[in-house]
Amino acid sequence: MTRRGGGARAGKAARAGGAAGPGHDRTKSRATASRSPRPGSRPPQPGRPRAERSRPGTAAFRFLVGLMMIGVGVQGGLAAADTIGYAARAAGTPGLLTVTFCLDHTTTSSRGSRSHTTTCDGVFRSDDGRTTGTASFEHSRRPPGSTIPVQYHGGDVSSVGVVPVAGRLCGLAAALLAVLGGAAVLLSGATAASPRLGQRLDRAWWMRRVRRVATVAALGLAAVLVLSGVAALAASAVGGS
């Protein structure tokens, strides 16, 4: 009795396993067939990122902003570099301007904001006494008869001292930072217009060097901007020119 029962149970288990085995194999083969790539299609590459699409609208906007930043930076840099030599007495004719009178001017913009400036007229006389003439320039109000150290150039005069030099250094550093920032924006616009070009630039060895040099230059210009601003504020606080 015990042997017959054990044999019956073993036969049932074998038949159940045989019935499930082929069906299970067929299920696996169907799943494998469904996952197999179609003829002519590329196999999936899990480690490869998807290619970015070009964004013409973003690229055009970045091009516009970058060109504007570069234009403003070039104009401001040329203006600051042209007058910093006079403020440092490296160019022009040094001398004194004897104030005759000063006038206050108030201008109102289209938005309603007002700005106040003071223009002082006087007689210029060079330190060597060879050059004399009348001149005027914007300055803080001074009583008639007082003298202001200036630098004479082409009929115009420029103020000299720590404050003018530091202020022009601030302007020059800010202008060069604007040029660097505009170039970076233009590069991002080119990348947005052509992602393949951006990938090639990222892989180029010379582009990595250019970025390092630009980063160091930006940090140096930022330091000049901060230090010159602090120097100008300190000189103004102690009453220096």
mmCIF file of C-alpha atoms in Angstrom:
data_model
loop_
_atom_site.group_PDB
_atom_site.id
_atom_site.type_symbol
_atom_site.label_atom_id
_atom_site.label_comp_id
_atom_site.label_asym_id
_atom_site.label_seq_id
_atom_site.Cartn_x
_atom_site.Cartn_y
_atom_site.Cartn_z
ATOM 1 C CA MET A 1 0.000 0.000 0.000
ATOM 2 C CA THR A 2 2.783 2.430 0.840
ATOM 3 C CA ARG A 3 4.721 1.685 -2.358
ATOM 4 C CA ARG A 4 1.663 2.131 -4.565
ATOM 5 C CA GLY A 5 0.818 5.518 -2.998
ATOM 6 C CA GLY A 6 4.398 6.807 -3.360
ATOM 7 C CA GLY A 7 4.534 5.713 -6.984
ATOM 8 C CA ALA A 8 1.260 7.421 -7.793
ATOM 9 C CA ARG A 9 2.389 10.668 -6.256
ATOM 10 C CA ALA A 10 5.735 10.522 -8.103
ATOM 11 C CA GLY A 11 3.948 9.921 -11.398
ATOM 12 C CA LYS A 12 1.644 12.885 -10.842
ATOM 13 C CA ALA A 13 4.604 15.161 -10.028
ATOM 14 C CA ALA A 14 6.468 14.028 -13.138
ATOM 15 C CA ARG A 15 3.416 14.622 -15.334
ATOM 16 C CA ALA A 16 2.890 18.094 -13.774
ATOM 17 C CA GLY A 17 6.543 19.001 -14.323
ATOM 18 C CA GLY A 18 6.430 17.790 -17.899
ATOM 19 C CA ALA A 19 3.281 19.753 -18.607
ATOM 20 C CA ALA A 20 4.706 22.935 -17.102
ATOM 21 C CA GLY A 21 8.176 22.553 -18.604
ATOM 22 C CA PRO A 22 7.349 22.891 -22.309
ATOM 23 C CA GLY A 23 4.869 25.683 -21.690
ATOM 24 C CA HIS A 24 7.421 27.520 -19.611
ATOM 25 C CA ASP A 25 10.023 27.142 -22.319
ATOM 26 C CA ARG A 26 7.615 28.438 -24.936
ATOM 27 C CA THR A 27 6.887 31.513 -22.794
ATOM 28 C CA LYS A 28 10.580 32.248 -22.505
ATOM 29 C CA SER A 29 11.111 31.855 -26.223
ATOM 30 C CA ARG A 30 8.220 34.240 -26.991
ATOM 31 C CA ALA A 31 9.583 36.867 -24.579
ATOM 32 C CA THR A 32 13.037 36.521 -26.087
ATOM 33 C CA ALA A 33 11.616 36.875 -29.584
ATOM 34 C CA SER A 34 9.667 39.985 -28.610
ATOM 35 C CA ARG A 35 12.831 41.608 -27.215
ATOM 36 C CA SER A 36 14.992 40.802 -30.225
ATOM 37 C CA PRO A 37 15.720 43.808 -32.516
ATOM 38 C CA ARG A 38 13.940 44.142 -35.815
ATOM 39 C CA PRO A 39 15.855 43.582 -39.033
ATOM 40 C CA GLY A 40 17.622 46.785 -40.123
ATOM 41 C CA SER A 41 17.289 48.539 -36.742
ATOM 42 C CA ARG A 42 20.262 49.540 -34.597
ATOM 43 C CA PRO A 43 20.704 47.722 -31.276
ATOM 44 C CA PRO A 44 20.211 49.908 -28.171
ATOM 45 C CA GLN A 45 23.343 51.442 -26.637
ATOM 46 C CA PRO A 46 22.702 52.096 -22.926
ATOM 47 C CA GLY A 47 25.922 54.080 -22.308
ATOM 48 C CA ARG A 48 25.388 56.620 -25.094
ATOM 49 C CA PRO A 49 23.455 59.842 -24.296
ATOM 50 C CA ARG A 50 20.805 61.122 -26.638
ATOM 51 C CA ALA A 51 21.820 63.820 -29.112
ATOM 52 C CA GLU A 52 20.527 67.254 -28.241
ATOM 53 C CA ARG A 53 18.347 69.115 -30.687
ATOM 54 C CA SER A 54 19.181 72.539 -32.052
ATOM 55 C CA ARG A 55 17.250 75.483 -30.590
ATOM 56 C CA PRO A 56 17.192 78.315 -33.150
ATOM 57 C CA GLY A 57 15.160 80.700 -30.977
ATOM 58 C CA THR A 58 17.452 80.338 -27.987
ATOM 59 C CA ALA A 59 20.530 80.626 -30.201
ATOM 60 C CA ALA A 60 19.287 83.865 -31.827
ATOM 61 C CA PHE A 61 18.509 85.417 -28.446
ATOM 62 C CA ARG A 62 21.935 84.503 -27.075
ATOM 63 C CA PHE A 63 23.644 85.866 -30.176
ATOM 64 C CA LEU A 64 21.823 89.168 -29.744
ATOM 65 C CA VAL A 65 22.653 89.445 -26.036
ATOM 66 C CA GLY A 66 26.287 88.489 -26.615
ATOM 67 C CA LEU A 67 26.768 91.064 -29.374
ATOM 68 C CA MET A 68 25.187 93.773 -27.239
ATOM 69 C CA MET A 69 27.447 92.943 -24.292
ATOM 70 C CA ILE A 70 30.548 92.987 -26.481
ATOM 71 C CA GLY A 71 29.531 96.286 -28.121
ATOM 72 C CA VAL A 72 28.888 98.016 -24.803
ATOM 73 C CA GLY A 73 32.089 96.601 -23.335
ATOM 74 C CA VAL A 74 34.237 97.752 -26.256
ATOM 75 C CA GLN A 75 32.801 101.277 -26.179
ATOM 76 C CA GLY A 76 33.184 101.582 -22.408
ATOM 77 C CA GLY A 77 36.690 100.141 -22.486
ATOM 78 C CA LEU A 78 37.846 102.552 -25.178
ATOM 79 C CA ALA A 79 36.389 105.532 -23.293
ATOM 80 C CA ALA A 80 38.030 104.496 -20.008
ATOM 81 C CA ALA A 81 41.381 103.685 -21.629
ATOM 82 C CA ASP A 82 41.374 107.011 -23.483
ATOM 83 C CA THR A 83 41.019 109.117 -20.315
ATOM 84 C CA ILE A 84 42.881 107.048 -17.735
ATOM 85 C CA GLY A 85 46.214 108.354 -19.019
ATOM 86 C CA TYR A 86 45.148 111.946 -18.366
ATOM 87 C CA ALA A 87 43.868 111.113 -14.884
ATOM 88 C CA ALA A 88 47.208 109.477 -14.044
ATOM 89 C CA ARG A 89 49.165 112.419 -15.555
ATOM 90 C CA ALA A 90 50.731 110.056 -18.077
ATOM 91 C CA ALA A 91 49.443 112.100 -21.020
ATOM 92 C CA GLY A 92 48.538 115.742 -21.615
ATOM 93 C CA THR A 93 49.900 118.926 -20.025
ATOM 94 C CA PRO A 94 49.747 119.215 -16.228
ATOM 95 C CA GLY A 95 48.601 122.460 -14.705
ATOM 96 C CA LEU A 96 46.019 124.268 -12.570
ATOM 97 C CA LEU A 97 42.541 125.493 -13.409
ATOM 98 C CA THR A 98 41.548 128.686 -11.575
ATOM 99 C CA VAL A 99 37.787 128.577 -11.154
ATOM 100 C CA THR A 100 35.833 131.603 -12.418
ATOM 101 C CA PHE A 101 32.309 130.350 -11.672
ATOM 102 C CA CYS A 102 30.336 127.106 -11.414
ATOM 103 C CA LEU A 103 26.847 126.333 -12.680
ATOM 104 C CA ASP A 104 24.470 123.570 -11.615
ATOM 105 C CA HIS A 105 22.558 121.716 -14.324
ATOM 106 C CA THR A 106 19.487 119.526 -13.846
ATOM 107 C CA THR A 107 18.319 117.202 -16.603
ATOM 108 C CA THR A 108 15.090 115.203 -16.631
ATOM 109 C CA SER A 109 14.876 111.950 -18.549
ATOM 110 C CA SER A 110 11.820 110.622 -20.371
ATOM 111 C CA ARG A 111 11.037 108.417 -17.360
ATOM 112 C CA GLY A 112 10.965 111.393 -15.003
ATOM 113 C CA SER A 113 14.272 110.757 -13.225
ATOM 114 C CA ARG A 114 16.485 113.771 -12.621
ATOM 115 C CA SER A 115 20.273 114.050 -12.628
ATOM 116 C CA HIS A 116 22.325 116.961 -11.294
ATOM 117 C CA THR A 117 25.748 117.988 -12.612
ATOM 118 C CA THR A 118 28.030 120.944 -11.895
ATOM 119 C CA THR A 119 30.156 122.578 -14.577
ATOM 120 C CA CYS A 120 33.037 124.838 -13.552
ATOM 121 C CA ASP A 121 34.597 127.361 -15.944
ATOM 122 C CA GLY A 122 38.022 128.819 -15.384
ATOM 123 C CA VAL A 123 41.441 129.701 -16.723
ATOM 124 C CA PHE A 124 44.043 127.004 -17.215
ATOM 125 C CA ARG A 125 47.739 127.623 -16.720
ATOM 126 C CA SER A 126 50.321 124.862 -17.187
ATOM 127 C CA ASP A 127 52.941 124.164 -14.559
ATOM 128 C CA ASP A 128 55.700 125.464 -16.829
ATOM 129 C CA GLY A 129 53.700 128.602 -17.708
ATOM 130 C CA ARG A 130 53.832 127.979 -21.454
ATOM 131 C CA THR A 131 50.190 126.993 -21.964
ATOM 132 C CA THR A 132 47.218 129.102 -20.951
ATOM 133 C CA GLY A 133 43.591 129.140 -21.948
ATOM 134 C CA THR A 134 39.993 128.908 -20.815
ATOM 135 C CA ALA A 135 38.410 125.571 -20.093
ATOM 136 C CA SER A 136 35.430 123.997 -18.349
ATOM 137 C CA PHE A 137 34.618 120.541 -17.062
ATOM 138 C CA GLU A 138 32.214 118.807 -14.726
ATOM 139 C CA HIS A 139 33.335 118.954 -11.119
ATOM 140 C CA SER A 140 31.954 119.524 -7.667
ATOM 141 C CA ARG A 141 31.103 123.136 -6.886
ATOM 142 C CA ARG A 142 34.142 125.250 -5.997
ATOM 143 C CA PRO A 143 34.234 128.909 -4.910
ATOM 144 C CA PRO A 144 35.555 131.435 -7.464
ATOM 145 C CA GLY A 145 39.334 131.842 -7.305
ATOM 146 C CA SER A 146 40.039 128.303 -6.081
ATOM 147 C CA THR A 147 42.402 126.099 -8.077
ATOM 148 C CA ILE A 148 41.927 122.528 -9.281
ATOM 149 C CA PRO A 149 44.788 120.300 -10.514
ATOM 150 C CA VAL A 150 43.924 119.162 -14.020
ATOM 151 C CA GLN A 151 45.516 117.736 -17.136
ATOM 152 C CA TYR A 152 45.132 119.784 -20.331
ATOM 153 C CA HIS A 153 44.682 118.011 -23.682
ATOM 154 C CA GLY A 154 43.390 119.386 -26.963
ATOM 155 C CA GLY A 155 41.421 122.251 -25.419
ATOM 156 C CA ASP A 156 39.837 120.039 -22.751
ATOM 157 C CA VAL A 157 40.873 119.318 -19.188
ATOM 158 C CA SER A 158 40.555 116.179 -17.079
ATOM 159 C CA SER A 159 40.645 115.853 -13.317
ATOM 160 C CA VAL A 160 43.587 113.998 -11.785
ATOM 161 C CA GLY A 161 44.147 112.066 -8.575
ATOM 162 C CA VAL A 162 43.271 108.794 -6.915
ATOM 163 C CA VAL A 163 39.516 109.031 -7.388
ATOM 164 C CA PRO A 164 39.596 109.654 -11.181
ATOM 165 C CA VAL A 165 42.195 106.935 -11.749
ATOM 166 C CA ALA A 166 40.345 104.392 -9.590
ATOM 167 C CA GLY A 167 37.037 105.258 -11.207
ATOM 168 C CA ARG A 168 38.420 104.755 -14.698
ATOM 169 C CA LEU A 169 40.032 101.485 -13.637
ATOM 170 C CA CYS A 170 36.621 100.327 -12.423
ATOM 171 C CA GLY A 171 35.106 101.262 -15.766
ATOM 172 C CA LEU A 172 37.854 99.512 -17.723
ATOM 173 C CA ALA A 173 37.617 96.312 -15.667
ATOM 174 C CA ALA A 174 33.816 96.254 -15.964
ATOM 175 C CA ALA A 175 34.059 96.799 -19.738
ATOM 176 C CA LEU A 176 36.503 93.917 -20.189
ATOM 177 C CA LEU A 177 34.310 91.665 -18.039
ATOM 178 C CA ALA A 178 31.377 92.544 -20.292
ATOM 179 C CA VAL A 179 33.422 91.551 -23.343
ATOM 180 C CA LEU A 180 34.359 88.197 -21.781
ATOM 181 C CA GLY A 181 30.776 87.574 -20.733
ATOM 182 C CA GLY A 182 29.509 88.445 -24.211
ATOM 183 C CA ALA A 183 31.975 86.004 -25.780
ATOM 184 C CA ALA A 184 30.759 83.261 -23.425
ATOM 185 C CA VAL A 185 27.130 84.009 -24.341
ATOM 186 C CA LEU A 186 28.000 83.859 -28.047
ATOM 187 C CA LEU A 187 29.639 80.479 -27.522
ATOM 188 C CA SER A 188 26.546 79.171 -25.744
ATOM 189 C CA GLY A 189 24.452 80.467 -28.650
ATOM 190 C CA ALA A 190 26.600 78.549 -31.125
ATOM 191 C CA THR A 191 26.166 75.424 -29.009
ATOM 192 C CA ALA A 192 22.393 75.910 -28.958
ATOM 193 C CA ALA A 193 22.341 76.362 -32.743
ATOM 194 C CA SER A 194 24.532 73.310 -33.424
ATOM 195 C CA PRO A 195 24.874 70.747 -30.612
ATOM 196 C CA ARG A 196 27.423 68.806 -32.672
ATOM 197 C CA LEU A 197 29.619 71.907 -32.837
ATOM 198 C CA GLY A 198 29.336 72.250 -29.074
ATOM 199 C CA GLN A 199 30.432 68.640 -28.587
ATOM 200 C CA ARG A 200 33.424 69.157 -30.869
ATOM 201 C CA LEU A 201 34.418 72.296 -28.980
ATOM 202 C CA ASP A 202 34.146 70.478 -25.667
ATOM 203 C CA ARG A 203 36.504 67.791 -26.939
ATOM 204 C CA ALA A 204 39.017 70.269 -28.428
ATOM 205 C CA TRP A 205 42.169 70.667 -26.337
ATOM 206 C CA TRP A 206 42.649 74.322 -27.322
ATOM 207 C CA MET A 207 39.136 75.211 -26.155
ATOM 208 C CA ARG A 208 39.960 73.929 -22.677
ATOM 209 C CA ARG A 209 43.002 76.184 -22.574
ATOM 210 C CA VAL A 210 41.005 79.157 -23.790
ATOM 211 C CA ARG A 211 38.453 78.596 -21.043
ATOM 212 C CA ARG A 212 41.169 78.400 -18.399
ATOM 213 C CA VAL A 213 42.753 81.633 -19.599
ATOM 214 C CA ALA A 214 39.341 83.343 -19.725
ATOM 215 C CA THR A 215 38.555 82.186 -16.180
ATOM 216 C CA VAL A 216 41.852 83.503 -14.819
ATOM 217 C CA ALA A 217 41.357 86.808 -16.684
ATOM 218 C CA ALA A 218 37.828 87.177 -15.313
ATOM 219 C CA LEU A 219 39.018 86.580 -11.750
ATOM 220 C CA GLY A 220 41.809 89.138 -12.177
ATOM 221 C CA LEU A 221 39.449 91.743 -13.620
ATOM 222 C CA ALA A 222 36.989 91.158 -10.786
ATOM 223 C CA ALA A 223 39.799 91.728 -8.270
ATOM 224 C CA VAL A 224 40.810 94.969 -10.029
ATOM 225 C CA LEU A 225 37.177 96.095 -10.024
ATOM 226 C CA VAL A 226 36.777 95.512 -6.295
ATOM 227 C CA LEU A 227 40.123 97.008 -5.273
ATOM 228 C CA SER A 228 39.743 100.115 -7.419
ATOM 229 C CA GLY A 229 36.249 100.654 -6.106
ATOM 230 C CA VAL A 230 37.453 100.407 -2.516
ATOM 231 C CA ALA A 231 40.302 102.823 -3.280
ATOM 232 C CA ALA A 232 37.925 105.346 -4.841
ATOM 233 C CA LEU A 233 35.549 105.180 -1.872
ATOM 234 C CA ALA A 234 38.403 105.548 0.620
ATOM 235 C CA ALA A 235 39.874 108.544 -1.210
ATOM 236 C CA SER A 236 36.466 110.206 -1.403
ATOM 237 C CA ALA A 237 35.868 109.600 2.304
ATOM 238 C CA VAL A 238 39.108 111.335 3.297
ATOM 239 C CA GLY A 239 38.460 114.222 0.929
ATOM 240 C CA GLY A 240 41.025 113.262 -1.694
ATOM 241 C CA SER A 241 40.691 114.125 -5.364
#
